[in-house]
């Protein structure tokens, strides 16, 4: 059984004490593919080191996270553009809009999001979307950019069934993580009405640990808890969920 964690911040400082052990635990649980989103330029070297340490398991993205869109965002998206021109990445992410923490930079977030979608189209790459308290704003940008070149993953999907169907309409898979295991997570109530071909699994480690680890540091091995919950929702085996969601990830990332 090969499991794919489509979204994990393995380079995070949260893993500095036990990164190799954490990776070993994940791989022993069947997690063989780790897709790693970017945050900003400060983490670039850490990401490259991670790829060097795990060349067969780790696949990198390039992008500017919306909560890191600040006064210097033009320099940051120029950094993203230069990296994409220099070497292979598997997606542009994570990008999007976050209005949970701060609305100050909404216009800059929208501009950065749209520009990075255009970069993804240029390099024929998927996008990985971060959306928090911003479904309308994210959909507004996607509407401007919709078409054959637009595809990717709506990371950490926590919306309604209607929003799920709308995201899928923009050629997005839904990234399902720890929230699906929460009592008040809500997405478990309608998820089985969404065909499994539109679903990929993720952890968002070290954030959003699934039940029973909620509130603790998340890690990629915990994608098993997400897998088991999704299997119970769809009433099929964990092996079948792992197979289908890994195939879905290959369709998106091309590897």
mmCIF file of C-alpha atoms in Angstrom:
data_model
loop_
_atom_site.group_PDB
_atom_site.id
_atom_site.type_symbol
_atom_site.label_atom_id
_atom_site.label_comp_id
_atom_site.label_asym_id
_atom_site.label_seq_id
_atom_site.Cartn_x
_atom_site.Cartn_y
_atom_site.Cartn_z
ATOM 1 C CA UNK A 1 0.000 0.000 0.000
ATOM 2 C CA UNK A 2 1.532 3.311 -1.129
ATOM 3 C CA UNK A 3 0.137 6.402 0.603
ATOM 4 C CA UNK A 4 0.798 9.940 -0.601
ATOM 5 C CA UNK A 5 0.919 12.937 1.726
ATOM 6 C CA UNK A 6 0.181 15.727 -0.740
ATOM 7 C CA UNK A 7 0.901 18.553 1.711
ATOM 8 C CA UNK A 8 3.504 18.413 4.480
ATOM 9 C CA UNK A 9 5.946 21.057 5.750
ATOM 10 C CA UNK A 10 8.752 18.596 6.498
ATOM 11 C CA UNK A 11 11.359 21.364 6.657
ATOM 12 C CA UNK A 12 9.559 23.060 9.566
ATOM 13 C CA UNK A 13 11.535 23.898 12.694
ATOM 14 C CA UNK A 14 9.027 21.687 14.537
ATOM 15 C CA UNK A 15 10.920 18.654 13.174
ATOM 16 C CA UNK A 16 14.485 19.849 13.774
ATOM 17 C CA UNK A 17 14.961 17.508 16.756
ATOM 18 C CA UNK A 18 13.691 14.284 15.163
ATOM 19 C CA UNK A 19 13.165 14.743 11.415
ATOM 20 C CA UNK A 20 14.750 11.437 10.373
ATOM 21 C CA UNK A 21 12.788 9.460 12.961
ATOM 22 C CA UNK A 22 9.591 11.206 11.896
ATOM 23 C CA UNK A 23 10.285 10.329 8.246
ATOM 24 C CA UNK A 24 11.032 6.728 9.214
ATOM 25 C CA UNK A 25 7.721 6.439 11.066
ATOM 26 C CA UNK A 26 5.851 7.739 8.036
ATOM 27 C CA UNK A 27 7.598 5.405 5.614
ATOM 28 C CA UNK A 28 7.042 2.410 7.894
ATOM 29 C CA UNK A 29 3.327 3.278 7.766
ATOM 30 C CA UNK A 30 3.367 3.144 3.960
ATOM 31 C CA UNK A 31 3.771 6.878 3.241
ATOM 32 C CA UNK A 32 6.221 6.830 0.338
ATOM 33 C CA UNK A 33 5.514 10.166 -1.376
ATOM 34 C CA UNK A 34 5.746 13.564 0.320
ATOM 35 C CA UNK A 35 4.777 16.774 -1.502
ATOM 36 C CA UNK A 36 6.249 19.808 0.203
ATOM 37 C CA UNK A 37 4.748 23.300 -0.170
ATOM 38 C CA UNK A 38 6.777 26.496 0.100
ATOM 39 C CA UNK A 39 6.100 29.392 2.489
ATOM 40 C CA UNK A 40 8.592 32.107 1.542
ATOM 41 C CA UNK A 41 12.248 32.600 0.551
ATOM 42 C CA UNK A 42 13.539 32.053 4.095
ATOM 43 C CA UNK A 43 12.722 28.336 3.788
ATOM 44 C CA UNK A 44 14.160 27.710 0.309
ATOM 45 C CA UNK A 45 17.514 26.318 1.460
ATOM 46 C CA UNK A 46 15.825 24.096 4.053
ATOM 47 C CA UNK A 47 13.613 22.683 1.302
ATOM 48 C CA UNK A 48 16.576 21.970 -0.953
ATOM 49 C CA UNK A 49 18.357 20.191 1.900
ATOM 50 C CA UNK A 50 15.277 18.067 2.555
ATOM 51 C CA UNK A 51 15.144 17.076 -1.114
ATOM 52 C CA UNK A 52 18.851 16.191 -1.003
ATOM 53 C CA UNK A 53 18.298 14.003 2.082
ATOM 54 C CA UNK A 54 15.234 12.242 0.613
ATOM 55 C CA UNK A 55 15.649 12.435 -3.183
ATOM 56 C CA UNK A 56 13.244 9.584 -3.969
ATOM 57 C CA UNK A 57 10.463 10.526 -1.553
ATOM 58 C CA UNK A 58 10.292 14.330 -1.437
ATOM 59 C CA UNK A 59 8.794 16.509 -4.185
ATOM 60 C CA UNK A 60 9.065 20.284 -3.834
ATOM 61 C CA UNK A 61 6.737 23.149 -4.684
ATOM 62 C CA UNK A 62 7.604 26.822 -5.095
ATOM 63 C CA UNK A 63 5.322 29.625 -3.972
ATOM 64 C CA UNK A 64 4.551 32.447 -1.559
ATOM 65 C CA UNK A 65 2.100 31.587 1.239
ATOM 66 C CA UNK A 66 -0.645 34.221 1.561
ATOM 67 C CA UNK A 67 0.064 34.896 5.263
ATOM 68 C CA UNK A 68 3.621 35.810 4.210
ATOM 69 C CA UNK A 69 2.429 38.412 1.698
ATOM 70 C CA UNK A 70 3.803 41.561 3.327
ATOM 71 C CA UNK A 71 5.383 44.861 2.225
ATOM 72 C CA UNK A 72 8.121 42.949 0.360
ATOM 73 C CA UNK A 73 5.741 40.636 -1.522
ATOM 74 C CA UNK A 74 6.976 41.746 -4.951
ATOM 75 C CA UNK A 75 10.506 40.630 -4.053
ATOM 76 C CA UNK A 76 9.110 37.355 -2.770
ATOM 77 C CA UNK A 77 7.099 36.538 -5.891
ATOM 78 C CA UNK A 78 10.146 37.502 -7.991
ATOM 79 C CA UNK A 79 12.053 34.871 -5.979
ATOM 80 C CA UNK A 80 9.347 32.308 -6.811
ATOM 81 C CA UNK A 81 9.554 33.223 -10.509
ATOM 82 C CA UNK A 82 13.366 32.911 -10.539
ATOM 83 C CA UNK A 83 13.260 29.490 -8.854
ATOM 84 C CA UNK A 84 10.691 28.186 -11.343
ATOM 85 C CA UNK A 85 12.917 29.371 -14.202
ATOM 86 C CA UNK A 86 15.966 27.623 -12.737
ATOM 87 C CA UNK A 87 14.857 24.101 -11.868
ATOM 88 C CA UNK A 88 12.092 21.500 -11.629
ATOM 89 C CA UNK A 89 9.240 21.892 -9.171
ATOM 90 C CA UNK A 90 6.061 19.827 -9.008
ATOM 91 C CA UNK A 91 3.568 22.593 -8.216
ATOM 92 C CA UNK A 92 3.199 26.282 -7.420
ATOM 93 C CA UNK A 93 2.103 26.367 -3.805
ATOM 94 C CA UNK A 94 0.987 27.024 -1.364
ATOM 95 C CA UNK A 95 -0.682 30.114 -2.711
ATOM 96 C CA UNK A 96 -4.049 31.746 -2.167
ATOM 97 C CA UNK A 97 -5.822 34.091 0.229
ATOM 98 C CA UNK A 98 -6.006 34.092 4.032
ATOM 99 C CA UNK A 99 -8.280 36.605 5.768
ATOM 100 C CA UNK A 100 -8.304 34.853 9.130
ATOM 101 C CA UNK A 101 -5.238 36.553 10.610
ATOM 102 C CA UNK A 102 -5.071 39.851 8.793
ATOM 103 C CA UNK A 103 -7.016 41.638 6.054
ATOM 104 C CA UNK A 104 -4.434 44.416 5.628
ATOM 105 C CA UNK A 105 -2.804 42.874 2.570
ATOM 106 C CA UNK A 106 -5.904 41.563 0.800
ATOM 107 C CA UNK A 107 -5.179 43.423 -2.456
ATOM 108 C CA UNK A 108 -1.551 42.246 -2.382
ATOM 109 C CA UNK A 109 -2.666 38.670 -1.635
ATOM 110 C CA UNK A 110 -5.033 38.761 -4.610
ATOM 111 C CA UNK A 111 -2.312 40.113 -6.873
ATOM 112 C CA UNK A 112 0.261 37.567 -5.657
ATOM 113 C CA UNK A 113 -2.245 34.719 -6.034
ATOM 114 C CA UNK A 114 -3.177 35.621 -9.600
ATOM 115 C CA UNK A 115 0.436 36.198 -10.644
ATOM 116 C CA UNK A 116 1.493 32.826 -9.244
ATOM 117 C CA UNK A 117 -1.382 31.086 -11.056
ATOM 118 C CA UNK A 118 -0.046 32.639 -14.250
ATOM 119 C CA UNK A 119 3.430 31.322 -13.426
ATOM 120 C CA UNK A 120 1.963 27.843 -12.908
ATOM 121 C CA UNK A 121 0.280 28.028 -16.303
ATOM 122 C CA UNK A 122 3.529 29.154 -17.913
ATOM 123 C CA UNK A 123 5.331 26.066 -16.586
ATOM 124 C CA UNK A 124 2.276 23.775 -16.974
ATOM 125 C CA UNK A 125 2.236 23.095 -13.243
ATOM 126 C CA UNK A 126 -0.630 22.534 -10.801
ATOM 127 C CA UNK A 127 -1.383 25.076 -8.087
ATOM 128 C CA UNK A 128 -1.941 24.242 -4.418
ATOM 129 C CA UNK A 129 -4.417 26.646 -2.863
ATOM 130 C CA UNK A 130 -4.497 27.915 0.719
ATOM 131 C CA UNK A 131 -7.909 29.383 1.548
ATOM 132 C CA UNK A 132 -8.951 30.560 4.989
ATOM 133 C CA UNK A 133 -12.045 32.701 5.531
ATOM 134 C CA UNK A 134 -11.710 33.608 1.863
ATOM 135 C CA UNK A 135 -13.731 31.262 -0.371
ATOM 136 C CA UNK A 136 -15.415 34.106 -2.272
ATOM 137 C CA UNK A 137 -12.124 35.925 -2.799
ATOM 138 C CA UNK A 138 -10.334 32.764 -3.954
ATOM 139 C CA UNK A 139 -13.149 31.822 -6.342
ATOM 140 C CA UNK A 140 -13.101 35.349 -7.765
ATOM 141 C CA UNK A 141 -9.447 34.924 -8.790
ATOM 142 C CA UNK A 142 -10.022 31.368 -10.080
ATOM 143 C CA UNK A 143 -12.899 32.638 -12.211
ATOM 144 C CA UNK A 144 -10.510 35.095 -13.900
ATOM 145 C CA UNK A 145 -7.953 32.344 -14.557
ATOM 146 C CA UNK A 146 -10.210 29.370 -15.326
ATOM 147 C CA UNK A 147 -9.526 27.196 -18.359
ATOM 148 C CA UNK A 148 -7.428 24.251 -19.507
ATOM 149 C CA UNK A 149 -4.203 25.472 -17.881
ATOM 150 C CA UNK A 150 -5.758 25.809 -14.431
ATOM 151 C CA UNK A 151 -5.630 22.697 -12.235
ATOM 152 C CA UNK A 152 -4.371 21.637 -8.835
ATOM 153 C CA UNK A 153 -5.423 21.000 -5.248
ATOM 154 C CA UNK A 154 -7.655 22.956 -2.875
ATOM 155 C CA UNK A 155 -5.497 22.243 0.173
ATOM 156 C CA UNK A 156 -7.082 21.616 3.583
ATOM 157 C CA UNK A 157 -10.574 21.794 2.174
ATOM 158 C CA UNK A 158 -13.034 22.787 4.913
ATOM 159 C CA UNK A 159 -15.923 24.245 2.925
ATOM 160 C CA UNK A 160 -19.477 23.189 2.152
ATOM 161 C CA UNK A 161 -20.617 20.656 -0.431
ATOM 162 C CA UNK A 162 -21.511 23.544 -2.775
ATOM 163 C CA UNK A 163 -18.027 25.030 -2.362
ATOM 164 C CA UNK A 164 -16.496 21.585 -2.917
ATOM 165 C CA UNK A 165 -18.369 21.192 -6.193
ATOM 166 C CA UNK A 166 -17.363 24.704 -7.241
ATOM 167 C CA UNK A 167 -13.674 23.968 -6.501
ATOM 168 C CA UNK A 168 -13.874 20.735 -8.524
ATOM 169 C CA UNK A 169 -15.383 22.787 -11.354
ATOM 170 C CA UNK A 170 -12.106 24.723 -11.531
ATOM 171 C CA UNK A 171 -10.155 21.439 -12.036
ATOM 172 C CA UNK A 172 -9.188 21.201 -8.372
ATOM 173 C CA UNK A 173 -8.848 18.063 -6.277
ATOM 174 C CA UNK A 174 -9.851 18.452 -2.627
ATOM 175 C CA UNK A 175 -7.011 18.038 -0.127
ATOM 176 C CA UNK A 176 -8.482 16.147 2.826
ATOM 177 C CA UNK A 177 -6.562 16.218 6.095
ATOM 178 C CA UNK A 178 -7.034 16.090 9.855
ATOM 179 C CA UNK A 179 -10.197 18.223 9.839
ATOM 180 C CA UNK A 180 -12.142 15.236 8.449
ATOM 181 C CA UNK A 181 -11.534 13.452 11.774
ATOM 182 C CA UNK A 182 -12.775 16.335 13.954
ATOM 183 C CA UNK A 183 -16.198 16.049 15.600
ATOM 184 C CA UNK A 184 -17.128 19.509 14.334
ATOM 185 C CA UNK A 185 -15.204 19.243 11.051
ATOM 186 C CA UNK A 186 -18.457 19.026 9.026
ATOM 187 C CA UNK A 187 -16.903 17.811 5.762
ATOM 188 C CA UNK A 188 -17.399 14.180 6.841
ATOM 189 C CA UNK A 189 -21.164 14.777 6.536
ATOM 190 C CA UNK A 190 -21.104 15.134 2.739
ATOM 191 C CA UNK A 191 -17.723 13.826 1.598
ATOM 192 C CA UNK A 192 -19.088 10.502 0.331
ATOM 193 C CA UNK A 193 -21.266 12.467 -2.096
ATOM 194 C CA UNK A 194 -18.061 13.641 -3.798
ATOM 195 C CA UNK A 195 -16.549 10.954 -6.059
ATOM 196 C CA UNK A 196 -13.241 9.696 -4.669
ATOM 197 C CA UNK A 197 -11.514 10.603 -7.946
ATOM 198 C CA UNK A 198 -11.611 14.233 -6.719
ATOM 199 C CA UNK A 199 -9.871 13.548 -3.380
ATOM 200 C CA UNK A 200 -6.235 13.530 -2.258
ATOM 201 C CA UNK A 201 -4.905 12.977 1.261
ATOM 202 C CA UNK A 202 -2.683 15.333 3.244
ATOM 203 C CA UNK A 203 -1.515 16.147 6.759
ATOM 204 C CA UNK A 204 -0.379 19.803 6.620
ATOM 205 C CA UNK A 205 2.193 18.670 9.197
ATOM 206 C CA UNK A 206 3.172 20.043 11.674
ATOM 207 C CA UNK A 207 -0.294 21.712 11.777
ATOM 208 C CA UNK A 208 -3.850 20.353 12.085
ATOM 209 C CA UNK A 209 -3.126 16.967 13.643
ATOM 210 C CA UNK A 210 -6.023 14.526 13.282
ATOM 211 C CA UNK A 211 -7.946 12.989 16.160
ATOM 212 C CA UNK A 212 -6.652 11.483 18.508
ATOM 213 C CA UNK A 213 -3.578 13.759 18.226
ATOM 214 C CA UNK A 214 -5.521 17.022 17.891
ATOM 215 C CA UNK A 215 -3.667 19.925 19.470
ATOM 216 C CA UNK A 216 -0.304 18.150 19.261
ATOM 217 C CA UNK A 217 2.372 18.359 16.576
ATOM 218 C CA UNK A 218 1.175 16.728 13.376
ATOM 219 C CA UNK A 219 3.444 14.470 11.319
ATOM 220 C CA UNK A 220 3.169 12.623 8.026
ATOM 221 C CA UNK A 221 2.606 9.187 9.600
ATOM 222 C CA UNK A 222 -0.719 10.534 10.903
ATOM 223 C CA UNK A 223 -2.051 10.569 7.344
ATOM 224 C CA UNK A 224 -3.031 6.976 8.284
ATOM 225 C CA UNK A 225 -5.692 8.412 10.601
ATOM 226 C CA UNK A 226 -7.038 10.517 7.731
ATOM 227 C CA UNK A 227 -6.939 7.494 5.415
ATOM 228 C CA UNK A 228 -8.878 5.340 7.882
ATOM 229 C CA UNK A 229 -11.531 8.029 8.388
ATOM 230 C CA UNK A 230 -11.955 8.538 4.632
ATOM 231 C CA UNK A 231 -12.233 4.756 4.137
ATOM 232 C CA UNK A 232 -14.983 4.597 6.769
ATOM 233 C CA UNK A 233 -16.849 7.528 5.164
ATOM 234 C CA UNK A 234 -16.761 5.894 1.715
ATOM 235 C CA UNK A 235 -17.268 2.404 3.194
ATOM 236 C CA UNK A 236 -14.346 0.908 1.260
ATOM 237 C CA UNK A 237 -10.977 -0.528 2.291
ATOM 238 C CA UNK A 238 -8.016 1.606 3.300
ATOM 239 C CA UNK A 239 -6.050 -0.086 0.482
ATOM 240 C CA UNK A 240 -8.577 1.118 -2.077
ATOM 241 C CA UNK A 241 -8.511 4.681 -0.713
ATOM 242 C CA UNK A 242 -4.691 4.687 -0.720
ATOM 243 C CA UNK A 243 -4.609 3.400 -4.304
ATOM 244 C CA UNK A 244 -7.170 5.859 -5.689
ATOM 245 C CA UNK A 245 -5.862 8.935 -3.849
ATOM 246 C CA UNK A 246 -2.261 8.149 -4.828
ATOM 247 C CA UNK A 247 -3.362 7.792 -8.471
ATOM 248 C CA UNK A 248 -5.137 11.153 -8.119
ATOM 249 C CA UNK A 249 -1.919 12.712 -6.803
ATOM 250 C CA UNK A 250 0.001 11.323 -9.784
ATOM 251 C CA UNK A 251 -2.573 12.844 -12.126
ATOM 252 C CA UNK A 252 -2.055 16.252 -10.503
ATOM 253 C CA UNK A 253 1.693 16.308 -9.941
ATOM 254 C CA UNK A 254 2.729 14.232 -12.967
ATOM 255 C CA UNK A 255 4.893 11.922 -10.871
#
